[in-house]
Amino acid sequence: MAYAYLQCQLPSPLSFLLSALFLLLLPFSSSADAGFSEGINCLHPEILKDEAVARLVELGKVSDAEGYLERVFQSPASVRAGNLIRTWMEDAGLKTWVDRMGNVHGRSEGLNPSEKALLIGSHLDTVVDAGIFDGALGIITALSALKVLNINGMLEKLKRPVEVIAFSDEEGVRFQSTFLGSAAVAGVLPVSVLHVHDKSGVTVQGALRKNSIEISEENLLEVKYDPETVWGYIEVHMEQGPVLETLGLPLGVVKGIAGQTRLKVTVKGQQGHAGTVPMKMRRDPMAAAAELMVVLENLCKQPEDYLAYDGQCLESTVQSLSGSLVCTVGEIWTWPSASNVIPGQVSFTVDIRAMDDLGREAIIYELSRKIHQVCGERSVVCLVERKHDAKAAACDPELSLKLKSAAAAAGGRWGVIDDNGKEESRAVDEVAAAVPVPVLMSGAGHDAMAMSKLTKVAMLFVRCRGGVSHSPEEHVSEDDVWAAGLAVLAFLENTTLSPHLSNNYE
Ligand code: HGY
Ligand code: MN
Ligand code: MN
């Protein structure tokens, strides 16, 4: 099918020619930095760029903390953020509601409500001292694209329902169990999670009830979607890595998402006076924890030094881990946490990721073995708790190709305006070939992992500065926000608008 673009609603042939002439002067290079020029109203910069960026900044100010961004599951700021996102959903012409896990939904039924729906989503929660793009970018670009369709009267002509979901908890910061929202929609959230408590003793159920959301083991299943009613799920997310920036490209698609395990390691020793207990008589959990963190780092830097069976290195496992195995200690607590007291107890988190699930299990087994060996040598007691597991998830190749073509179309929009300034339409794969859209792996977890248990999933990555994320330094350029919105728009046009409509799309 010849890829038809959103026809420009240009005021007159003259201004079209002027615009085309302006475009031809663009230093367009197929590779890379083809930025999107200002002022071409058929690409809706006022909605897909200016308004989208303004909303990212506005949402980025909705925080539970003074001076930095923090928005954890069902916190006051999360509720405010959900309400703000609902107004943007309504502004895009969607009907909205909040489900029993605090997910915020915006949906348009289109022409055929009984057709399988396209779901588009990401998360509204953040880490602590977060950036403004992680999660929010996927929600806002989807709503901007749907707004463009709505203002052009296309929303009610969609051939399938389209629904945006702002998930309530992807990061798992408050309850150490990620994907609370998306796992509930996918029907894979264990009811036991409702009774997990946070550091202040509040349970997941209590946090929802505090916000007047009545949740119980019985009605949790009401959140689950029937796979028969879902066509697929796509997610737009900043890359949170350096690849796209290194390649000089704005957009990429994701092949697979690394599996992850979160552990909590607790070391109990002998609390005592910092000034009177001789070093050789100490059973110091802090020193033990420090040694364990270095063991963890070495294990993940050189797994070949550790993974062996009967003296033989497990070559294939080490090979399958290479390139994706990462381990992190992000949190540490100590009791009683006084400078002149040898701690009685130290706990710390361990985050282990790899594309290969079996290899990750081998690492966890080896780490547990080393933990108990070190604790035995130091005469301290160790407890290893497994707090969260998510298997590696593969994206659907066919859905990813559709997303890749849409991304190419967005990135190569200029490419099909020929020398006479006439817009010609080309086959999707021809356009796709025009603009490289690389295929990447994701070390970061995403709601798409949970949603892959419900339906086929695909992810669009957006270039970010220095690959930095989970930091206020996080940054996605305005043009790349625009490119992401255009890609979603092209994807919607391609998968949910009938061809004759997109051909004559005004
Ligand atoms: O931790 C992650 O990978 C994601 O940002 N929650
Ligand atoms: Mn994140
Ligand atoms: Mn994220």
Short mmCIF file of C-alpha atoms and ligand atoms in Angstrom, two decimals:
data_model
loop_
_atom_site.label_atom_id
_atom_site.label_comp_id
_atom_site.label_asym_id
_atom_site.label_seq_id
_atom_site.Cartn_x
_atom_site.Cartn_y
_atom_site.Cartn_z
CA MET A 1 0.00 0.00 0.00
CA ALA A 2 1.38 3.34 -0.96
CA TYR A 3 2.03 5.18 2.22
CA ALA A 4 -0.24 8.17 2.23
CA TYR A 5 0.71 11.09 4.35
CA LEU A 6 -1.44 13.30 6.39
CA GLN A 7 -2.31 15.62 3.53
CA CYS A 8 -1.31 19.13 4.38
CA GLN A 9 -4.11 21.53 5.06
CA LEU A 10 -2.17 24.30 3.40
CA PRO A 11 -3.92 27.61 2.81
CA SER A 12 -3.11 27.87 -0.87
CA PRO A 13 -0.93 26.42 -3.68
CA LEU A 14 1.40 29.38 -3.37
CA SER A 15 2.10 28.81 0.27
CA PHE A 16 2.45 25.11 -0.52
CA LEU A 17 5.11 25.91 -3.10
CA LEU A 18 6.80 28.29 -0.71
CA SER A 19 6.71 25.66 1.99
CA ALA A 20 8.02 23.03 -0.42
CA LEU A 21 10.74 25.41 -1.57
CA PHE A 22 11.60 26.04 2.06
CA LEU A 23 11.71 22.30 2.60
CA LEU A 24 14.01 21.77 -0.36
CA LEU A 25 16.42 24.23 1.17
CA LEU A 26 16.44 22.11 4.27
CA PRO A 27 19.88 20.54 4.79
CA PHE A 28 18.08 17.23 4.74
CA SER A 29 20.36 14.25 5.05
CA SER A 30 18.92 10.79 5.01
CA SER A 31 21.10 9.81 7.87
CA ALA A 32 20.60 11.77 10.69
CA ASP A 33 20.05 15.04 12.00
CA ALA A 34 17.06 15.76 9.87
CA GLY A 35 15.40 17.92 12.37
CA PHE A 36 11.85 19.03 11.81
CA SER A 37 11.65 22.56 10.57
CA GLU A 38 9.47 25.13 12.18
CA GLY A 39 6.24 26.41 10.84
CA ILE A 40 5.04 23.68 8.48
CA ASN A 41 1.52 23.54 9.76
CA CYS A 42 0.67 20.23 8.11
CA LEU A 43 2.95 18.53 10.60
CA HIS A 44 1.14 20.13 13.50
CA PRO A 45 4.16 21.49 15.41
CA GLU A 46 1.74 23.55 17.52
CA ILE A 47 0.28 20.30 18.96
CA LEU A 48 2.93 17.61 18.44
CA LYS A 49 5.82 19.80 19.49
CA ASP A 50 4.98 23.07 21.27
CA GLU A 51 1.99 21.86 23.28
CA ALA A 52 3.53 18.41 23.92
CA VAL A 53 6.73 19.96 25.29
CA ALA A 54 4.74 22.42 27.41
CA ARG A 55 2.75 19.51 28.87
CA LEU A 56 5.93 17.56 29.65
CA VAL A 57 7.22 20.58 31.56
CA GLU A 58 3.88 21.08 33.33
CA LEU A 59 3.58 17.40 34.33
CA GLY A 60 7.23 17.46 35.40
CA LYS A 61 6.32 19.99 38.07
CA VAL A 62 3.71 17.72 39.70
CA SER A 63 5.86 16.35 42.52
CA ASP A 64 5.57 15.16 46.12
CA ALA A 65 8.93 16.73 46.88
CA GLU A 66 10.29 20.24 47.03
CA GLY A 67 13.16 20.90 44.64
CA TYR A 68 13.11 17.58 42.77
CA LEU A 69 10.61 15.32 40.94
CA GLU A 70 9.16 12.39 42.89
CA ARG A 71 5.78 10.82 42.10
CA VAL A 72 5.33 7.33 43.54
CA PHE A 73 2.31 5.01 43.43
CA GLN A 74 -0.88 6.66 44.66
CA SER A 75 0.96 9.58 46.26
CA PRO A 76 -0.83 12.96 46.33
CA ALA A 77 1.24 14.10 43.34
CA SER A 78 0.39 10.90 41.45
CA VAL A 79 -3.31 11.59 41.93
CA ARG A 80 -2.85 15.20 40.78
CA ALA A 81 -0.87 13.97 37.77
CA GLY A 82 -3.65 11.51 36.90
CA ASN A 83 -6.23 14.29 37.04
CA LEU A 84 -4.11 16.51 34.78
CA ILE A 85 -3.63 13.69 32.26
CA ARG A 86 -7.40 13.11 32.26
CA THR A 87 -7.96 16.73 31.17
CA TRP A 88 -5.53 16.17 28.27
CA MET A 89 -7.33 12.94 27.38
CA GLU A 90 -10.64 14.84 27.30
CA ASP A 91 -8.94 17.57 25.22
CA ALA A 92 -8.09 14.83 22.69
CA GLY A 93 -11.75 13.81 22.55
CA LEU A 94 -11.41 10.64 24.64
CA LYS A 95 -13.75 9.29 27.31
CA THR A 96 -11.81 8.82 30.54
CA TRP A 97 -11.90 6.79 33.74
CA VAL A 98 -9.61 5.54 36.55
CA ASP A 99 -9.55 1.81 37.30
CA ARG A 100 -9.13 -0.01 40.63
CA MET A 101 -5.33 0.02 40.38
CA GLY A 102 -5.22 3.76 39.76
CA ASN A 103 -4.50 3.49 36.01
CA VAL A 104 -5.92 6.44 34.05
CA HIS A 105 -7.67 5.45 30.79
CA GLY A 106 -8.67 7.56 27.77
CA ARG A 107 -10.53 5.78 24.94
CA SER A 108 -12.19 6.46 21.62
CA GLU A 109 -14.46 3.70 20.34
CA GLY A 110 -14.13 4.74 16.67
CA LEU A 111 -16.43 3.27 14.03
CA ASN A 112 -16.50 -0.29 15.37
CA PRO A 113 -16.53 -0.54 19.19
CA SER A 114 -16.56 -4.33 18.97
CA GLU A 115 -13.26 -4.39 17.03
CA LYS A 116 -10.09 -5.33 18.93
CA ALA A 117 -8.61 -2.18 20.46
CA LEU A 118 -5.18 -0.66 20.02
CA LEU A 119 -3.74 0.22 23.44
CA ILE A 120 -1.02 2.86 23.78
CA GLY A 121 0.53 3.60 27.13
CA SER A 122 3.32 4.30 29.53
CA HIS A 123 3.61 5.22 33.21
CA LEU A 124 2.73 8.36 35.18
CA ASP A 125 4.84 7.47 38.22
CA THR A 126 8.52 8.40 38.53
CA VAL A 127 11.64 7.44 40.44
CA VAL A 128 13.05 9.77 43.11
CA ASP A 129 14.85 12.87 41.74
CA ALA A 130 13.50 11.91 38.33
CA GLY A 131 13.58 13.50 34.91
CA ILE A 132 10.40 14.75 33.22
CA PHE A 133 10.43 12.40 30.20
CA ASP A 134 10.56 8.85 31.66
CA GLY A 135 6.98 7.58 31.28
CA ALA A 136 5.38 10.97 30.59
CA LEU A 137 6.77 11.13 27.03
CA GLY A 138 4.81 8.03 25.98
CA ILE A 139 1.55 9.30 27.43
CA ILE A 140 1.81 12.85 26.09
CA THR A 141 2.93 11.99 22.52
CA ALA A 142 0.05 9.51 22.20
CA LEU A 143 -2.48 12.11 23.38
CA SER A 144 -1.04 14.77 21.05
CA ALA A 145 -1.33 12.45 18.04
CA LEU A 146 -4.93 11.58 18.93
CA LYS A 147 -5.69 15.29 19.37
CA VAL A 148 -4.50 15.94 15.80
CA LEU A 149 -6.87 13.21 14.55
CA ASN A 150 -9.67 14.63 16.69
CA ILE A 151 -9.38 18.22 15.46
CA ASN A 152 -9.53 16.82 11.93
CA GLY A 153 -12.71 14.87 12.68
CA MET A 154 -10.92 11.55 12.25
CA LEU A 155 -11.35 10.16 15.76
CA GLU A 156 -14.84 8.82 15.16
CA LYS A 157 -13.65 7.31 11.87
CA LEU A 158 -11.06 5.06 13.47
CA LYS A 159 -11.67 1.49 12.34
CA ARG A 160 -10.84 0.17 15.78
CA PRO A 161 -11.07 1.57 19.33
CA VAL A 162 -7.89 3.31 20.49
CA GLU A 163 -7.12 3.65 24.18
CA VAL A 164 -4.34 5.47 26.01
CA ILE A 165 -3.45 4.11 29.46
CA ALA A 166 -1.35 6.10 31.95
CA PHE A 167 -0.16 3.30 34.20
CA SER A 168 -0.10 3.99 37.93
CA ASP A 169 3.18 2.30 38.84
CA GLU A 170 5.96 1.09 36.58
CA GLU A 171 8.98 2.06 38.68
CA GLY A 172 8.02 0.11 41.80
CA VAL A 173 9.73 2.69 44.03
CA ARG A 174 7.17 2.66 46.86
CA PHE A 175 6.37 -1.07 47.06
CA GLN A 176 9.40 -2.64 45.35
CA SER A 177 7.11 -4.55 42.98
CA THR A 178 7.00 -2.92 39.57
CA PHE A 179 4.24 -2.85 36.92
CA LEU A 180 1.44 -2.70 39.54
CA GLY A 181 -0.82 -0.96 37.00
CA SER A 182 0.09 -2.74 33.76
CA ALA A 183 0.34 -6.19 35.40
CA ALA A 184 -3.23 -5.71 36.69
CA VAL A 185 -4.48 -4.78 33.19
CA ALA A 186 -2.64 -7.81 31.78
CA GLY A 187 -4.20 -10.02 34.46
CA VAL A 188 -0.86 -11.20 35.89
CA LEU A 189 -0.72 -9.22 39.15
CA PRO A 190 -0.79 -11.69 42.09
CA VAL A 191 -3.50 -10.72 44.64
CA SER A 192 -0.83 -11.06 47.35
CA VAL A 193 0.67 -7.78 46.09
CA LEU A 194 -2.31 -5.92 47.58
CA HIS A 195 -0.87 -6.73 51.03
CA VAL A 196 2.74 -5.65 50.36
CA HIS A 197 3.57 -2.67 52.55
CA ASP A 198 5.82 0.31 52.04
CA LYS A 199 8.42 1.66 54.47
CA SER A 200 5.72 3.34 56.54
CA GLY A 201 3.64 0.17 56.80
CA VAL A 202 0.93 1.22 54.33
CA THR A 203 -0.19 -1.61 52.00
CA VAL A 204 -0.94 -1.31 48.28
CA GLN A 205 -4.61 -1.83 49.16
CA GLY A 206 -4.39 0.84 51.87
CA ALA A 207 -2.79 3.35 49.52
CA LEU A 208 -5.61 2.87 46.97
CA ARG A 209 -8.34 2.99 49.62
CA LYS A 210 -6.80 6.23 50.95
CA ASN A 211 -7.59 7.67 47.51
CA SER A 212 -11.16 6.30 47.65
CA ILE A 213 -10.37 3.42 45.29
CA GLU A 214 -12.06 0.30 46.67
CA ILE A 215 -9.81 -2.63 45.83
CA SER A 216 -9.97 -6.20 47.13
CA GLU A 217 -8.72 -9.64 46.13
CA GLU A 218 -12.16 -10.26 44.68
CA ASN A 219 -12.49 -7.14 42.50
CA LEU A 220 -8.85 -6.85 41.36
CA LEU A 221 -9.77 -9.01 38.37
CA GLU A 222 -12.10 -6.27 37.14
CA VAL A 223 -8.96 -4.41 35.99
CA LYS A 224 -7.89 -7.29 33.71
CA TYR A 225 -8.54 -6.92 29.95
CA ASP A 226 -9.82 -9.84 27.88
CA PRO A 227 -7.07 -10.64 25.33
CA GLU A 228 -9.84 -11.16 22.76
CA THR A 229 -10.68 -7.44 22.96
CA VAL A 230 -7.12 -6.20 22.37
CA TRP A 231 -5.40 -5.89 18.96
CA GLY A 232 -2.00 -4.81 20.32
CA TYR A 233 -0.08 -2.48 22.59
CA ILE A 234 2.53 0.11 21.64
CA GLU A 235 4.65 2.24 23.93
CA VAL A 236 6.74 5.30 23.15
CA HIS A 237 9.59 5.77 25.61
CA MET A 238 12.84 7.69 25.80
CA GLU A 239 15.72 5.33 25.07
CA GLN A 240 17.42 5.88 28.43
CA GLY A 241 20.63 4.87 26.67
CA PRO A 242 23.20 6.39 24.26
CA VAL A 243 22.64 4.41 21.05
CA LEU A 244 20.30 6.70 19.08
CA GLU A 245 22.31 9.78 19.99
CA THR A 246 25.52 8.03 18.89
CA LEU A 247 23.87 7.10 15.57
CA GLY A 248 22.47 10.63 15.18
CA LEU A 249 18.93 9.31 14.74
CA PRO A 250 15.76 10.45 16.52
CA LEU A 251 13.77 7.20 16.65
CA GLY A 252 14.37 3.47 17.02
CA VAL A 253 12.25 0.37 17.62
CA VAL A 254 12.81 -2.22 20.35
CA LYS A 255 13.51 -5.90 19.66
CA GLY A 256 13.37 -7.10 23.27
CA ILE A 257 13.38 -5.96 26.90
CA ALA A 258 15.81 -7.40 29.44
CA GLY A 259 14.48 -9.58 32.25
CA GLN A 260 15.01 -8.29 35.77
CA THR A 261 15.17 -9.51 39.35
CA ARG A 262 15.11 -7.36 42.49
CA LEU A 263 16.55 -8.80 45.71
CA LYS A 264 16.73 -7.43 49.24
CA VAL A 265 19.80 -8.64 51.16
CA THR A 266 19.80 -8.25 54.95
CA VAL A 267 22.96 -8.79 57.03
CA LYS A 268 22.64 -9.09 60.83
CA GLY A 269 25.72 -8.72 63.06
CA GLN A 270 26.64 -7.62 66.57
CA GLN A 271 25.72 -4.01 67.41
CA GLY A 272 28.35 -2.33 69.56
CA HIS A 273 30.44 0.62 70.68
CA ALA A 274 32.59 2.06 67.87
CA GLY A 275 35.36 2.86 70.35
CA THR A 276 35.65 -0.24 72.51
CA VAL A 277 35.14 -3.38 70.38
CA PRO A 278 38.51 -4.61 68.98
CA MET A 279 38.46 -5.07 65.18
CA LYS A 280 39.13 -8.81 65.38
CA MET A 281 36.15 -9.31 67.71
CA ARG A 282 33.62 -7.55 65.54
CA ARG A 283 30.72 -9.13 63.63
CA ASP A 284 30.18 -6.00 61.55
CA PRO A 285 27.29 -6.23 59.00
CA MET A 286 28.39 -3.01 57.28
CA ALA A 287 31.80 -4.40 56.38
CA ALA A 288 30.14 -7.64 55.28
CA ALA A 289 27.67 -5.72 53.09
CA ALA A 290 30.50 -3.72 51.56
CA GLU A 291 32.37 -6.93 50.65
CA LEU A 292 29.16 -8.40 49.15
CA MET A 293 28.64 -5.32 46.96
CA VAL A 294 32.15 -5.69 45.52
CA VAL A 295 31.52 -9.43 44.96
CA LEU A 296 28.31 -8.51 43.09
CA GLU A 297 30.14 -5.96 40.94
CA ASN A 298 32.91 -8.42 40.02
CA LEU A 299 30.37 -11.18 39.33
CA CYS A 300 28.58 -8.96 36.81
CA LYS A 301 31.75 -7.49 35.31
CA GLN A 302 33.48 -10.89 34.84
CA PRO A 303 30.87 -13.66 35.07
CA GLU A 304 33.41 -15.97 33.40
CA ASP A 305 35.45 -15.86 36.64
CA TYR A 306 32.50 -17.23 38.61
CA LEU A 307 30.19 -19.30 36.39
CA ALA A 308 31.81 -22.71 36.24
CA TYR A 309 30.63 -26.29 36.69
CA ASP A 310 33.04 -29.01 37.66
CA GLY A 311 35.84 -26.52 37.03
CA GLN A 312 34.60 -25.87 33.50
CA CYS A 313 33.56 -22.27 32.67
CA LEU A 314 29.94 -22.20 31.48
CA GLU A 315 30.97 -20.61 28.16
CA SER A 316 27.51 -20.55 26.57
CA THR A 317 25.94 -18.93 29.63
CA VAL A 318 28.69 -16.34 29.86
CA GLN A 319 28.31 -15.70 26.12
CA SER A 320 24.54 -15.26 26.37
CA LEU A 321 24.99 -12.80 29.27
CA SER A 322 27.61 -10.68 27.60
CA GLY A 323 26.46 -7.24 26.63
CA SER A 324 23.25 -7.20 28.63
CA LEU A 325 24.14 -8.34 32.20
CA VAL A 326 24.04 -5.43 34.66
CA CYS A 327 23.75 -5.32 38.48
CA THR A 328 23.04 -2.36 40.73
CA VAL A 329 22.83 -1.65 44.46
CA GLY A 330 20.53 1.37 44.61
CA GLU A 331 19.34 1.47 48.21
CA ILE A 332 20.97 0.72 51.59
CA TRP A 333 19.55 0.93 55.09
CA THR A 334 21.43 0.48 58.35
CA TRP A 335 20.36 0.25 61.98
CA PRO A 336 20.79 2.18 64.19
CA SER A 337 22.64 4.44 61.73
CA ALA A 338 24.77 6.37 64.22
CA SER A 339 28.39 7.28 63.50
CA ASN A 340 29.72 5.91 66.84
CA VAL A 341 27.77 2.62 66.74
CA ILE A 342 28.78 -0.61 64.98
CA PRO A 343 25.55 -1.37 63.11
CA GLY A 344 23.38 -4.24 64.22
CA GLN A 345 21.80 -4.71 60.79
CA VAL A 346 22.33 -3.59 57.21
CA SER A 347 19.97 -4.14 54.28
CA PHE A 348 20.53 -3.30 50.62
CA THR A 349 18.73 -3.78 47.29
CA VAL A 350 20.13 -5.70 44.32
CA ASP A 351 18.81 -5.10 40.76
CA ILE A 352 20.01 -7.72 38.23
CA ARG A 353 19.14 -7.49 34.51
CA ALA A 354 19.96 -9.60 31.46
CA MET A 355 18.36 -10.51 28.12
CA ASP A 356 18.94 -14.19 28.93
CA ASP A 357 16.62 -15.42 31.72
CA LEU A 358 18.58 -18.62 32.39
CA GLY A 359 21.83 -16.69 32.56
CA ARG A 360 20.26 -14.28 35.03
CA GLU A 361 19.18 -17.23 37.19
CA ALA A 362 22.74 -18.57 37.08
CA ILE A 363 24.02 -15.20 38.30
CA ILE A 364 21.44 -15.10 41.12
CA TYR A 365 22.38 -18.63 42.19
CA GLU A 366 26.09 -17.77 42.23
CA LEU A 367 25.45 -14.51 44.11
CA SER A 368 23.38 -16.29 46.77
CA ARG A 369 26.13 -18.88 47.18
CA LYS A 370 28.77 -16.15 47.64
CA ILE A 371 26.56 -14.23 50.08
CA HIS A 372 26.22 -17.21 52.38
CA GLN A 373 29.95 -18.01 52.02
CA VAL A 374 31.03 -14.45 52.99
CA CYS A 375 28.51 -14.24 55.84
CA GLY A 376 29.72 -17.57 57.19
CA GLU A 377 33.34 -16.39 57.13
CA ARG A 378 32.32 -13.17 58.98
CA SER A 379 29.97 -14.90 61.46
CA VAL A 380 27.07 -12.67 60.49
CA VAL A 381 23.58 -13.81 59.45
CA CYS A 382 22.40 -13.17 55.88
CA LEU A 383 18.86 -13.18 54.49
CA VAL A 384 18.20 -12.92 50.73
CA GLU A 385 14.62 -11.99 49.76
CA ARG A 386 13.44 -12.12 46.16
CA LYS A 387 11.21 -9.03 45.82
CA HIS A 388 10.43 -8.94 42.10
CA ASP A 389 10.95 -10.91 38.91
CA ALA A 390 10.12 -10.09 35.30
CA LYS A 391 11.16 -12.39 32.45
CA ALA A 392 12.75 -10.87 29.34
CA ALA A 393 10.05 -9.86 26.85
CA ALA A 394 10.25 -10.00 23.04
CA CYS A 395 8.46 -7.37 20.97
CA ASP A 396 6.17 -8.58 18.18
CA PRO A 397 8.09 -8.44 14.84
CA GLU A 398 5.06 -7.55 12.68
CA LEU A 399 3.78 -4.81 15.00
CA SER A 400 7.35 -3.52 15.36
CA LEU A 401 7.68 -3.31 11.56
CA LYS A 402 4.52 -1.18 11.40
CA LEU A 403 5.97 1.06 14.10
CA LYS A 404 9.33 1.17 12.32
CA SER A 405 7.66 2.23 9.05
CA ALA A 406 5.67 4.89 10.86
CA ALA A 407 8.87 6.14 12.50
CA ALA A 408 10.59 6.22 9.11
CA ALA A 409 7.66 8.14 7.68
CA ALA A 410 7.85 10.63 10.53
CA GLY A 411 11.60 10.97 10.16
CA GLY A 412 11.48 11.01 6.37
CA ARG A 413 8.44 13.20 5.84
CA TRP A 414 10.55 15.59 3.87
CA GLY A 415 11.91 12.82 1.73
CA VAL A 416 8.74 12.35 -0.32
CA ILE A 417 8.27 15.91 -1.38
CA ASP A 418 9.81 15.59 -4.84
CA ASP A 419 11.83 18.14 -6.79
CA ASN A 420 8.73 19.87 -8.12
CA GLY A 421 7.51 20.36 -4.55
CA LYS A 422 4.72 17.88 -5.20
CA GLU A 423 3.93 15.43 -2.45
CA GLU A 424 4.09 11.92 -3.84
CA SER A 425 3.16 8.85 -1.86
CA ARG A 426 5.51 5.90 -1.77
CA ALA A 427 5.23 2.38 -0.51
CA VAL A 428 5.76 2.21 3.20
CA ASP A 429 8.82 0.01 2.94
CA GLU A 430 10.29 2.42 0.36
CA VAL A 431 9.96 5.26 2.85
CA ALA A 432 11.18 3.02 5.63
CA ALA A 433 14.29 2.42 3.61
CA ALA A 434 14.74 6.15 3.19
CA VAL A 435 15.17 6.89 6.86
CA PRO A 436 17.09 4.49 9.10
CA VAL A 437 15.17 3.43 12.17
CA PRO A 438 17.53 1.17 14.14
CA VAL A 439 16.41 -1.84 16.17
CA LEU A 440 17.60 -1.76 19.79
CA MET A 441 17.48 -3.90 22.94
CA SER A 442 16.12 -2.36 26.12
CA GLY A 443 18.02 -2.80 29.41
CA ALA A 444 15.36 -0.71 31.10
CA GLY A 445 12.09 -2.29 32.11
CA HIS A 446 8.81 -1.00 30.67
CA ASP A 447 5.08 -1.57 31.04
CA ALA A 448 5.31 -3.33 27.68
CA MET A 449 6.88 -6.26 29.57
CA ALA A 450 3.70 -6.76 31.56
CA MET A 451 1.45 -5.99 28.58
CA SER A 452 3.26 -8.66 26.53
CA LYS A 453 1.43 -11.18 28.76
CA LEU A 454 -1.88 -9.82 27.39
CA THR A 455 -1.19 -8.99 23.73
CA LYS A 456 1.47 -8.38 21.07
CA VAL A 457 3.63 -5.37 21.95
CA ALA A 458 5.98 -2.96 20.18
CA MET A 459 8.05 -0.07 21.49
CA LEU A 460 9.33 3.12 19.92
CA PHE A 461 12.51 4.57 21.47
CA VAL A 462 13.25 8.29 21.33
CA ARG A 463 16.77 9.73 21.39
CA CYS A 464 17.85 11.31 24.68
CA ARG A 465 20.83 13.46 25.57
CA GLY A 466 23.85 11.45 26.75
CA GLY A 467 21.62 8.43 27.37
CA VAL A 468 20.95 9.89 30.81
CA SER A 469 17.76 8.92 32.66
CA HIS A 470 16.47 8.51 36.22
CA SER A 471 18.04 11.93 36.77
CA PRO A 472 16.93 15.57 36.46
CA GLU A 473 19.53 15.75 33.66
CA GLU A 474 17.18 13.65 31.50
CA HIS A 475 16.49 15.46 28.19
CA VAL A 476 14.70 14.82 24.89
CA SER A 477 14.92 17.60 22.28
CA GLU A 478 11.77 19.40 21.15
CA ASP A 479 12.28 18.13 17.59
CA ASP A 480 12.55 14.56 18.84
CA VAL A 481 9.35 14.95 20.87
CA TRP A 482 7.81 16.15 17.60
CA ALA A 483 9.24 13.19 15.67
CA ALA A 484 7.76 10.80 18.24
CA GLY A 485 4.33 12.44 17.94
CA LEU A 486 4.51 12.28 14.14
CA ALA A 487 5.45 8.61 14.34
CA VAL A 488 2.46 7.82 16.55
CA LEU A 489 0.24 9.84 14.19
CA ALA A 490 1.59 7.93 11.18
CA PHE A 491 1.12 4.63 13.03
CA LEU A 492 -2.48 5.50 13.94
CA GLU A 493 -3.19 6.59 10.37
CA ASN A 494 -1.68 3.39 9.03
CA THR A 495 -3.31 0.93 11.42
CA THR A 496 -6.58 2.51 12.44
CA LEU A 497 -7.72 4.76 9.58
CA SER A 498 -9.15 3.22 6.41
CA PRO A 499 -6.84 3.96 3.42
CA HIS A 500 -9.35 6.12 1.57
CA LEU A 501 -9.63 8.32 4.65
CA SER A 502 -5.91 8.74 5.09
CA ASN A 503 -5.58 9.43 1.36
CA ASN A 504 -8.11 12.20 1.55
CA TYR A 505 -7.14 13.13 5.02
CA GLU A 506 -7.49 16.85 5.45
O1 HGY B 1 14.07 0.36 36.26
C1 HGY B 1 13.69 0.37 35.10
O2 HGY B 1 14.23 -0.28 34.25
C2 HGY B 1 12.49 1.18 34.72
O3 HGY B 1 12.88 2.49 34.54
N1 HGY B 1 11.48 1.04 35.71
MN MN B 2 12.19 4.53 34.79
MN MN B 3 10.05 4.30 32.20
#
